[in-house]
CSV table of C-alpha atoms and ligand atoms in Angstrom, one decimal:
chain,number,residue,atom,x,y,z
A,1142,MET,CA,-0.1,-0.2,0.0
A,1143,SER,CA,2.6,2.6,1.0
A,1144,ASP,CA,4.7,1.6,-2.1
A,1145,ILE,CA,1.8,2.4,-4.5
A,1146,MET,CA,1.4,5.6,-2.6
A,1147,ASP,CA,4.7,6.6,-3.0
A,1148,LYS,CA,4.8,5.8,-6.7
A,1149,LYS,CA,1.8,7.8,-7.1
A,1150,THR,CA,3.2,10.6,-5.3
A,1151,GLN,CA,6.1,10.6,-7.3
A,1152,LEU,CA,4.0,10.5,-10.6
A,1153,LEU,CA,2.1,13.5,-9.8
A,1154,GLY,CA,5.2,15.5,-9.0
A,1155,GLN,CA,4.6,15.9,-5.3
A,1156,GLN,CA,7.3,16.1,-3.0
A,1157,HIS,CA,7.9,14.3,0.4
A,1158,PHE,CA,9.0,16.4,3.3
A,1159,SER,CA,12.9,15.8,3.1
A,1160,ASP,CA,15.1,15.6,6.3
A,1161,GLU,CA,16.6,18.7,5.1
A,1162,PHE,CA,13.1,20.4,4.8
A,1163,LEU,CA,12.0,19.5,8.3
A,1164,GLU,CA,15.2,20.9,9.8
A,1165,ARG,CA,14.7,24.0,7.9
A,1166,ILE,CA,11.3,24.6,9.7
A,1167,GLU,CA,12.2,23.1,12.8
A,1168,GLY,CA,12.9,26.0,15.1
A,1169,LYS,CA,11.1,28.6,13.0
A,1170,TYR,CA,7.6,26.9,12.0
A,1171,PRO,CA,7.0,24.3,15.0
A,1172,ASP,CA,3.1,24.1,14.2
A,1173,LEU,CA,4.1,23.3,10.5
A,1174,LEU,CA,6.2,20.6,11.4
A,1175,SER,CA,3.6,19.3,14.0
A,1176,LEU,CA,0.9,19.0,11.0
A,1177,ILE,CA,3.5,17.4,9.1
A,1178,ARG,CA,4.5,15.0,12.2
A,1179,ARG,CA,0.7,14.3,12.7
A,1180,GLY,CA,0.2,13.1,9.1
A,1181,LEU,CA,-2.3,16.0,8.4
A,1182,VAL,CA,-0.3,17.4,5.8
A,1183,VAL,CA,1.5,14.7,3.8
A,1184,SER,CA,3.2,16.2,1.0
A,1185,HIS,CA,3.9,19.4,-1.1
A,1186,LYS,CA,5.0,21.1,-4.2
A,1187,ASP,CA,7.6,23.9,-4.0
A,1188,LEU,CA,6.8,24.8,-0.4
A,1189,ASN,CA,10.3,25.9,0.0
A,1190,PHE,CA,9.7,28.9,-2.2
A,1191,ILE,CA,7.1,30.0,0.2
A,1192,LEU,CA,9.6,29.8,3.1
A,1193,ASP,CA,12.0,31.7,1.1
A,1194,ASP,CA,9.8,34.5,0.3
A,1195,LYS,CA,8.9,34.5,3.9
A,1196,GLU,CA,12.5,35.0,4.9
A,1197,LYS,CA,12.9,37.8,2.4
A,1198,GLY,CA,9.8,39.5,4.0
A,1199,LYS,CA,7.5,39.0,1.2
A,1200,ASP,CA,3.9,38.5,1.1
A,1201,ILE,CA,2.2,35.4,0.3
A,1202,TYR,CA,-1.4,34.4,0.2
A,1203,ILE,CA,-3.3,31.1,0.6
A,1204,TYR,CA,-5.9,29.9,-1.8
A,1205,THR,CA,-8.3,27.2,-1.1
A,1206,GLY,CA,-12.0,25.9,-1.8
A,1207,ARG,CA,-15.1,24.4,-1.6
A,1208,GLY,CA,-17.7,22.8,-3.9
A,1209,PRO,CA,-21.2,23.2,-2.4
A,1210,SER,CA,-22.6,19.7,-3.2
A,1211,SER,CA,-24.4,19.5,0.3
A,1212,GLY,CA,-25.5,21.8,2.6
A,1213,SER,CA,-23.0,21.1,5.2
A,1214,LEU,CA,-19.5,20.2,5.4
A,1215,HIS,CA,-18.1,16.4,6.2
A,1216,PHE,CA,-15.5,15.6,8.5
A,1217,GLY,CA,-13.2,14.9,5.2
A,1218,HIS,CA,-13.8,18.9,4.3
A,1219,PHE,CA,-12.6,19.6,8.0
A,1220,LEU,CA,-9.1,18.7,7.5
A,1221,PRO,CA,-8.2,21.0,4.8
A,1222,PHE,CA,-10.1,24.0,6.2
A,1223,PHE,CA,-8.5,23.3,9.8
A,1224,ILE,CA,-5.1,23.2,8.0
A,1225,THR,CA,-5.8,26.2,6.0
A,1226,LYS,CA,-6.7,28.4,9.4
A,1227,LYS,CA,-3.5,27.0,11.0
A,1228,LEU,CA,-1.3,28.3,7.9
A,1229,GLN,CA,-3.2,31.7,8.0
A,1230,ASP,CA,-1.8,31.7,11.6
A,1231,ILE,CA,2.0,30.3,10.9
A,1232,PHE,CA,2.6,32.7,7.9
A,1233,ASP,CA,0.3,35.4,9.0
A,1234,ALA,CA,-1.1,35.3,5.5
A,1235,LYS,CA,-4.1,36.4,3.8
A,1236,VAL,CA,-6.7,33.8,2.6
A,1237,VAL,CA,-9.2,33.5,-0.4
A,1238,ILE,CA,-11.8,30.8,-0.4
A,1239,GLN,CA,-13.5,29.8,-3.6
A,1240,VAL,CA,-16.9,28.2,-3.2
A,1241,THR,CA,-18.0,27.0,-6.8
A,1242,ASP,CA,-21.8,26.8,-6.8
A,1243,ASP,CA,-21.4,27.1,-10.6
A,1244,GLU,CA,-18.9,23.7,-10.7
A,1245,LYS,CA,-21.8,22.0,-8.3
A,1246,TYR,CA,-24.9,23.2,-10.5
A,1247,LEU,CA,-23.1,21.9,-13.6
A,1248,TYR,CA,-22.0,18.4,-12.2
A,1249,SER,CA,-25.2,17.7,-10.7
A,1250,ASN,CA,-27.3,14.8,-12.1
A,1251,ASP,CA,-30.3,16.2,-10.2
A,1252,ASN,CA,-32.0,18.3,-12.9
A,1253,THR,CA,-34.7,19.4,-10.3
A,1254,LYS,CA,-32.1,21.7,-8.7
A,1255,SER,CA,-31.6,25.0,-9.8
A,1256,VAL,CA,-28.4,27.5,-9.5
A,1257,LYS,CA,-30.3,29.1,-6.7
A,1258,ASN,CA,-30.3,25.9,-4.6
A,1259,PHE,CA,-26.5,25.6,-5.1
A,1260,GLN,CA,-26.0,29.4,-4.0
A,1261,GLU,CA,-28.2,28.6,-0.9
A,1262,MET,CA,-25.9,25.6,-0.3
A,1263,ALA,CA,-22.8,27.9,-0.8
A,1264,LEU,CA,-24.2,30.4,1.9
A,1265,GLU,CA,-24.5,27.4,4.4
A,1266,ASN,CA,-21.0,26.1,3.4
A,1267,ILE,CA,-19.6,29.8,4.1
A,1268,LYS,CA,-21.0,29.9,7.7
A,1269,ASP,CA,-19.2,26.3,8.1
A,1270,ILE,CA,-15.9,27.7,6.8
A,1271,VAL,CA,-16.1,30.9,9.0
A,1272,ALA,CA,-16.5,28.7,12.1
A,1273,PHE,CA,-13.0,27.3,11.4
A,1274,GLY,CA,-11.8,30.5,13.1
A,1275,PHE,CA,-10.4,32.6,10.4
A,1276,ASP,CA,-9.5,36.2,10.7
A,1277,PRO,CA,-12.1,38.4,9.1
A,1278,ASP,CA,-10.0,41.2,8.5
A,1279,LYS,CA,-7.4,38.7,6.4
A,1280,THR,CA,-9.9,36.4,4.7
A,1281,PHE,CA,-12.1,36.9,1.6
A,1282,ILE,CA,-14.6,34.0,0.8
A,1283,PHE,CA,-16.3,34.3,-2.6
A,1284,THR,CA,-18.8,32.2,-4.6
A,1285,ASN,CA,-18.0,32.2,-8.3
A,1286,THR,CA,-21.9,33.2,-9.5
A,1287,GLN,CA,-21.2,36.3,-7.6
A,1288,PHE,CA,-17.4,37.3,-8.0
A,1289,ILE,CA,-17.6,36.3,-12.0
A,1290,GLY,CA,-17.0,40.0,-12.9
A,1291,ASN,CA,-13.9,39.9,-11.1
A,1292,LEU,CA,-12.4,36.6,-12.2
A,1293,TYR,CA,-13.7,36.9,-15.8
A,1294,GLU,CA,-10.7,38.8,-17.4
A,1295,VAL,CA,-8.2,36.6,-16.2
A,1296,ASP,CA,-10.1,33.4,-16.9
A,1297,LEU,CA,-10.2,34.5,-20.6
A,1298,GLN,CA,-6.5,34.7,-20.7
A,1299,VAL,CA,-6.2,31.2,-18.9
A,1300,LYS,CA,-9.0,30.0,-21.3
A,1301,LYS,CA,-6.9,31.0,-24.3
A,1302,HIS,CA,-4.2,28.9,-23.3
A,1303,PHE,CA,-6.0,25.7,-23.5
A,1304,THR,CA,-7.5,23.3,-26.5
A,1305,LEU,CA,-11.0,21.8,-26.1
A,1306,ASN,CA,-8.8,18.7,-26.3
A,1307,GLN,CA,-6.8,19.1,-23.5
A,1308,ILE,CA,-9.6,20.2,-21.2
A,1309,LYS,CA,-11.9,17.2,-22.4
A,1310,HIS,CA,-9.2,14.4,-21.9
A,1311,THR,CA,-7.8,16.0,-18.5
A,1312,PHE,CA,-11.1,16.1,-17.0
A,1313,GLY,CA,-12.8,13.1,-18.5
A,1314,ILE,CA,-15.6,15.1,-20.3
A,1315,THR,CA,-17.5,13.4,-23.0
A,1316,ASP,CA,-19.1,14.7,-26.1
A,1317,SER,CA,-22.6,14.3,-24.5
A,1318,ASP,CA,-21.7,16.3,-21.3
A,1319,ASN,CA,-22.9,20.0,-21.1
A,1320,VAL,CA,-20.6,22.6,-22.1
A,1321,GLY,CA,-20.5,24.4,-18.8
A,1322,ARG,CA,-18.3,21.4,-17.9
A,1323,ILE,CA,-15.6,22.2,-20.4
A,1324,SER,CA,-15.7,25.8,-19.5
A,1325,TYR,CA,-15.4,25.5,-15.6
A,1326,PRO,CA,-12.0,24.0,-14.9
A,1327,THR,CA,-10.1,27.4,-15.8
A,1328,LEU,CA,-12.2,29.2,-13.2
A,1329,GLN,CA,-10.8,27.2,-10.4
A,1330,MET,CA,-7.2,28.1,-11.6
A,1331,VAL,CA,-7.9,31.9,-11.7
A,1332,PRO,CA,-7.6,32.7,-8.0
A,1333,CYS,CA,-3.9,31.6,-8.4
A,1334,VAL,CA,-3.4,34.9,-9.8
A,1335,PRO,CA,-3.0,37.5,-7.3
A,1336,LYS,CA,-4.3,40.5,-9.3
A,1337,VAL,CA,-7.5,39.0,-9.5
A,1338,PHE,CA,-7.8,40.4,-5.5
A,1339,ASN,CA,-6.7,43.5,-6.3
A,1340,GLY,CA,-6.7,45.9,-3.1
A,1341,PHE,CA,-6.8,42.8,-1.0
A,1342,ILE,CA,-3.8,40.9,-2.1
A,1343,ASN,CA,-0.3,42.3,-3.2
A,1344,GLU,CA,0.2,41.8,-6.7
A,1345,LYS,CA,3.7,40.1,-6.3
A,1346,SER,CA,2.5,37.5,-3.5
A,1347,ARG,CA,3.2,34.0,-4.2
A,1348,CYS,CA,0.1,31.6,-3.7
A,1349,LEU,CA,0.1,28.4,-1.7
A,1350,ILE,CA,-2.9,26.0,-2.1
A,1351,PRO,CA,-3.7,23.5,0.8
A,1352,CYS,CA,-6.1,20.7,-0.6
A,1353,ALA,CA,-6.4,17.0,-0.8
A,1354,ASP,CA,-4.6,15.4,-3.9
A,1355,ASP,CA,-8.1,15.1,-5.9
A,1356,GLN,CA,-7.8,18.8,-6.6
A,1357,ASP,CA,-4.4,18.6,-8.0
A,1358,VAL,CA,-5.3,18.1,-11.7
A,1359,TYR,CA,-6.3,21.7,-11.6
A,1360,PHE,CA,-3.4,23.1,-10.4
A,1361,ARG,CA,-0.9,20.8,-12.2
A,1362,LEU,CA,-2.5,22.5,-15.5
A,1363,ALA,CA,-2.5,26.0,-13.5
A,1364,ARG,CA,1.2,25.6,-12.7
A,1365,ASP,CA,2.2,25.1,-16.4
A,1366,ILE,CA,-0.2,27.9,-18.0
A,1367,LEU,CA,0.7,30.5,-15.5
A,1368,SER,CA,4.4,30.4,-16.2
A,1369,LYS,CA,3.6,31.0,-19.7
A,1370,MET,CA,1.7,33.9,-18.5
A,1371,LYS,CA,4.5,35.2,-16.6
A,1372,VAL,CA,2.6,34.5,-13.2
A,1373,GLN,CA,4.5,32.7,-10.3
A,1374,LYS,CA,3.2,29.2,-10.2
A,1375,PRO,CA,1.3,28.3,-7.4
A,1376,SER,CA,3.1,26.1,-4.3
A,1377,MET,CA,0.9,23.2,-3.1
A,1378,LEU,CA,0.4,21.4,0.5
A,1379,PHE,CA,-1.5,18.3,0.5
A,1380,VAL,CA,-3.5,17.1,3.4
A,1381,GLY,CA,-4.0,13.5,4.0
A,1382,TYR,CA,-7.4,11.8,3.0
A,1383,VAL,CA,-10.1,11.3,5.8
A,1384,PRO,CA,-11.3,7.7,4.6
A,1385,SER,CA,-14.7,6.5,3.9
A,1386,LEU,CA,-17.0,4.8,6.3
A,1387,GLN,CA,-16.8,1.5,4.2
A,1388,THR,CA,-13.1,1.2,3.4
A,1389,VAL,CA,-9.9,3.2,4.1
A,1390,ASN,CA,-8.9,2.8,0.2
A,1391,GLU,CA,-11.5,5.4,-0.6
A,1392,LYS,CA,-11.9,9.0,0.7
A,1393,MET,CA,-15.1,10.3,2.6
A,1394,SER,CA,-17.0,12.0,-0.2
A,1395,SER,CA,-20.4,13.9,-0.5
A,1396,SER,CA,-20.9,12.7,-3.9
A,1397,LYS,CA,-21.4,9.2,-2.0
A,1398,PRO,CA,-23.3,10.3,1.0
A,1399,GLU,CA,-23.1,7.0,2.7
A,1400,THR,CA,-19.3,7.2,2.9
A,1401,ALA,CA,-19.5,10.1,5.3
A,1402,ILE,CA,-20.3,11.8,8.5
A,1403,TYR,CA,-21.4,15.5,8.4
A,1404,LEU,CA,-20.8,18.3,10.8
A,1405,SER,CA,-24.6,18.6,10.8
A,1406,ASP,CA,-25.2,14.9,11.7
A,1407,SER,CA,-26.7,14.5,15.1
A,1408,ASP,CA,-24.6,12.9,17.8
A,1409,ASN,CA,-26.7,9.7,17.7
A,1410,ASN,CA,-25.9,9.6,13.8
A,1411,VAL,CA,-22.4,9.8,14.5
A,1412,LYS,CA,-22.6,7.0,16.8
A,1413,LYS,CA,-24.7,4.8,14.4
A,1414,LYS,CA,-22.5,5.7,11.5
A,1415,ILE,CA,-19.1,5.1,13.3
A,1416,GLY,CA,-21.1,1.8,14.6
A,1417,ARG,CA,-21.4,0.5,11.2
A,1418,ALA,CA,-18.1,1.6,9.9
A,1419,PHE,CA,-15.6,-1.0,8.6
A,1420,SER,CA,-13.6,-2.4,11.4
A,1421,GLY,CA,-10.3,-4.2,11.7
A,1422,GLY,CA,-11.2,-6.1,14.8
A,1423,LYS,CA,-11.3,-10.0,14.8
A,1424,GLU,CA,-14.4,-12.4,14.7
A,1425,THR,CA,-14.3,-12.9,18.6
A,1426,VAL,CA,-13.3,-11.2,21.4
A,1427,GLU,CA,-10.8,-14.1,22.3
A,1428,GLU,CA,-9.1,-14.1,18.9
A,1429,HIS,CA,-8.8,-10.3,19.1
A,1430,LYS,CA,-7.1,-10.4,22.4
A,1431,GLU,CA,-4.7,-13.0,21.0
A,1432,LYS,CA,-4.1,-11.6,17.5
A,1433,GLY,CA,-4.8,-8.0,17.8
A,1434,GLY,CA,-6.6,-5.5,15.5
A,1435,ASP,CA,-5.7,-4.5,12.1
A,1436,CYS,CA,-4.8,-0.9,12.4
A,1437,ASP,CA,-4.2,-0.4,8.8
A,1438,VAL,CA,-7.9,-1.3,7.7
A,1439,ASP,CA,-9.7,0.0,10.5
A,1440,VAL,CA,-12.0,3.0,9.3
A,1441,PRO,CA,-12.8,4.5,12.9
A,1442,LEU,CA,-9.1,4.5,13.7
A,1443,ASN,CA,-8.1,6.1,10.5
A,1444,ILE,CA,-10.6,8.7,11.1
A,1445,LEU,CA,-9.4,9.1,14.5
A,1446,LYS,CA,-6.1,9.8,13.9
A,1447,TYR,CA,-6.7,13.3,12.2
A,1448,PHE,CA,-8.7,14.5,15.4
A,1449,ILE,CA,-6.2,13.6,18.3
A,1450,SER,CA,-2.8,14.3,19.3
A,1451,TYR,CA,0.0,12.2,17.8
A,1452,ASN,CA,0.9,10.9,21.1
A,1453,GLU,CA,-2.6,9.9,21.7
A,1454,TYR,CA,-2.9,8.3,18.4
A,1455,LYS,CA,0.2,6.1,18.7
A,1456,ASP,CA,-0.8,4.8,22.3
A,1457,THR,CA,-4.3,4.1,20.8
A,1458,TYR,CA,-2.5,2.5,17.7
A,1459,GLU,CA,-0.1,0.0,20.0
A,1460,LYS,CA,-3.2,-0.8,22.3
A,1461,TYR,CA,-5.6,-1.9,19.3
A,1462,LYS,CA,-2.7,-3.8,17.6
A,1463,SER,CA,-1.8,-6.0,20.6
A,1464,GLY,CA,-5.5,-6.5,21.4
A,1465,GLU,CA,-5.6,-4.6,24.6
A,1466,TYR,CA,-8.3,-2.5,22.8
A,1467,LEU,CA,-11.3,-3.9,21.2
A,1468,SER,CA,-13.0,-2.6,18.3
A,1469,SER,CA,-15.7,-1.4,20.4
A,1470,ASP,CA,-13.0,0.5,22.4
A,1471,ILE,CA,-11.8,2.2,19.1
A,1472,LYS,CA,-15.3,2.9,18.1
A,1473,SER,CA,-16.4,4.8,21.3
A,1474,LYS,CA,-13.3,6.8,21.2
A,1475,THR,CA,-13.8,7.9,17.9
A,1476,ILE,CA,-17.6,8.7,18.3
A,1477,ASN,CA,-16.7,10.7,21.7
A,1478,THR,CA,-14.0,12.6,19.7
A,1479,LEU,CA,-16.0,13.5,16.8
A,1480,ASN,CA,-18.9,14.6,19.0
A,1481,GLU,CA,-16.7,16.7,20.7
A,1482,VAL,CA,-15.2,18.2,17.8
A,1483,LYS,CA,-18.8,18.8,16.2
A,1484,LYS,CA,-19.8,20.4,19.3
A,1485,ILE,CA,-17.0,23.0,19.2
A,1486,PHE,CA,-17.6,23.7,15.7
A,1487,ILE,CA,-21.4,24.2,16.0
A,1488,ASP,CA,-20.9,26.4,19.0
A,1489,ASN,CA,-18.6,28.5,16.7
A,1490,ARG,CA,-21.0,28.6,13.9
A,1491,ASN,CA,-23.9,29.6,16.0
A,1492,ASN,CA,-21.8,32.4,17.4
A,1493,VAL,CA,-21.0,33.9,13.9
A,1494,SER,CA,-22.7,37.7,13.3
A,1495,ASP,CA,-24.5,38.7,10.4
A,1496,GLU,CA,-21.8,41.4,10.3
A,1497,THR,CA,-18.9,39.1,10.6
A,1498,LEU,CA,-20.5,37.0,7.8
A,1499,ARG,CA,-20.4,40.2,5.8
A,1500,LYS,CA,-17.0,41.1,6.3
A,1501,PHE,CA,-15.8,37.7,5.2
A,1502,VAL,CA,-17.7,38.2,1.8
A,1503,THR,CA,-16.2,41.6,1.2
A,1504,LEU,CA,-13.4,42.0,-0.9
A,1505,ASN,CA,-12.2,45.5,0.4
A,1506,LYS,CA,-12.3,45.3,4.1
B,2673,TYM,P1,-14.9,19.8,-2.3
B,2673,TYM,O1,-15.7,20.3,-1.8
B,2673,TYM,O2,-14.8,18.5,-2.9
B,2673,TYM,O3,-13.8,19.6,-1.2
B,2673,TYM,C1,-13.2,20.8,-0.4
B,2673,TYM,C2,-11.8,20.3,0.2
B,2673,TYM,O4,-11.9,18.9,1.0
B,2673,TYM,C3,-11.0,18.2,0.3
B,2673,TYM,N1,-11.3,16.9,0.6
B,2673,TYM,C4,-11.0,16.4,1.5
B,2673,TYM,N2,-9.7,16.1,2.4
B,2673,TYM,C5,-9.6,15.3,3.1
B,2673,TYM,N3,-10.3,14.2,3.0
B,2673,TYM,C6,-11.2,13.8,2.5
B,2673,TYM,N4,-12.2,12.8,2.6
B,2673,TYM,C7,-11.7,14.8,1.6
B,2673,TYM,N5,-12.7,15.2,0.8
B,2673,TYM,C8,-12.6,16.4,0.1
B,2673,TYM,C9,-10.8,18.8,-1.1
B,2673,TYM,O5,-9.4,18.2,-1.5
B,2673,TYM,C10,-11.0,20.1,-1.2
B,2673,TYM,O6,-9.5,20.7,-0.8
B,2673,TYM,N6,-13.5,22.0,-6.9
B,2673,TYM,C11,-13.3,21.9,-5.3
B,2673,TYM,C12,-13.6,23.3,-4.8
B,2673,TYM,C13,-12.3,24.4,-5.0
B,2673,TYM,C14,-11.1,24.0,-4.5
B,2673,TYM,C15,-10.4,25.1,-4.9
B,2673,TYM,C16,-10.8,22.9,-3.5
B,2673,TYM,C17,-12.4,25.4,-5.7
B,2673,TYM,N7,-11.2,26.1,-5.5
B,2673,TYM,C18,-9.0,25.4,-4.4
B,2673,TYM,C19,-9.4,23.2,-3.1
B,2673,TYM,C20,-8.6,24.3,-3.5
B,2673,TYM,C21,-14.5,20.9,-4.7
B,2673,TYM,O7,-15.3,20.5,-5.1
B,2673,TYM,O8,-13.9,20.4,-3.6
């Protein structure tokens, strides 16, 4: 498994964190080091350039996003937004967050849903995102349907660099798909160009994009094209995958709701979902105590690891592996942890005033 992942990472041009890199950040960025050690972030592209720019006193900015395919984020989305907030603090950086209501409208197979429905889900998602504690003075959150006027000029320039063939093949679009699917991808690349956020982001700032590697396809193209447009290519930071409830080999995904636990789920729902999740425990308690649990395939453990400290995870892992902890112990620890995280999240969300929300969606603060 890890061999395959290593090869995949190399193929996609992602870089592991070398010892040299870890030494470079050790004294200066202990919180970044901790994200890496805990496996919350797993690889990168050109993160060195971000460190170089920070050393020279230059501004950088962070760009991430969300496709509002549901009215609530799930625990998989939790990771990139939690990390983006940390990065805002670590690098003292401005953040822009693209909410792609257009993308999800064009990709929805439910023809009863209108653009308005996706705009409404976008607003609910924005409230979720704000609950991660971003700085309202340094964070701009926008939906594509509303910000399109600002995106369009650069979008035209980016579009001119692509052929139909390139987009069709890269995104697996077929001749019977709607044409919106052909025109969408460049819009996700446009926020890598700082001048789009004129007045909020310094035009010379380098862009850093935290996301899981499912989004890398857009930014691989962006990195190529932007060099041709004489714009600095973005650096990337890849977060780990929170797995599906059915198997660690797939990610938790809102396009398959049965794989996911939503931040809007009730405590009882979380309990039920984790209760049914795929476990690495043995058939009987006796056998489990003798042979121990299979940590690599156990879904609750592989979700839990992102939400507890490294030391607590190591301890839990060892006790499960040795058979001291039963599958039911791992499940109840995961249920309690997720429900605690969810409670803090919901309290934060309920405390966001309309005025604060307005500040987040305003470009010129
Ligand atoms: P979306 O809404 O599918 O996902 C939002 C962010 O969550 C990450 N992600 C996950 N991370 C860990 N574990 C998971 N199970 C998991 N599932 C999703 C995604 O990689 C993403 O970072 N097209 C995009 C929206 C977008 C965007 C961006 C994302 C626009 N611009 C810039 C990242 C960066 C989308 O539909 O994301």
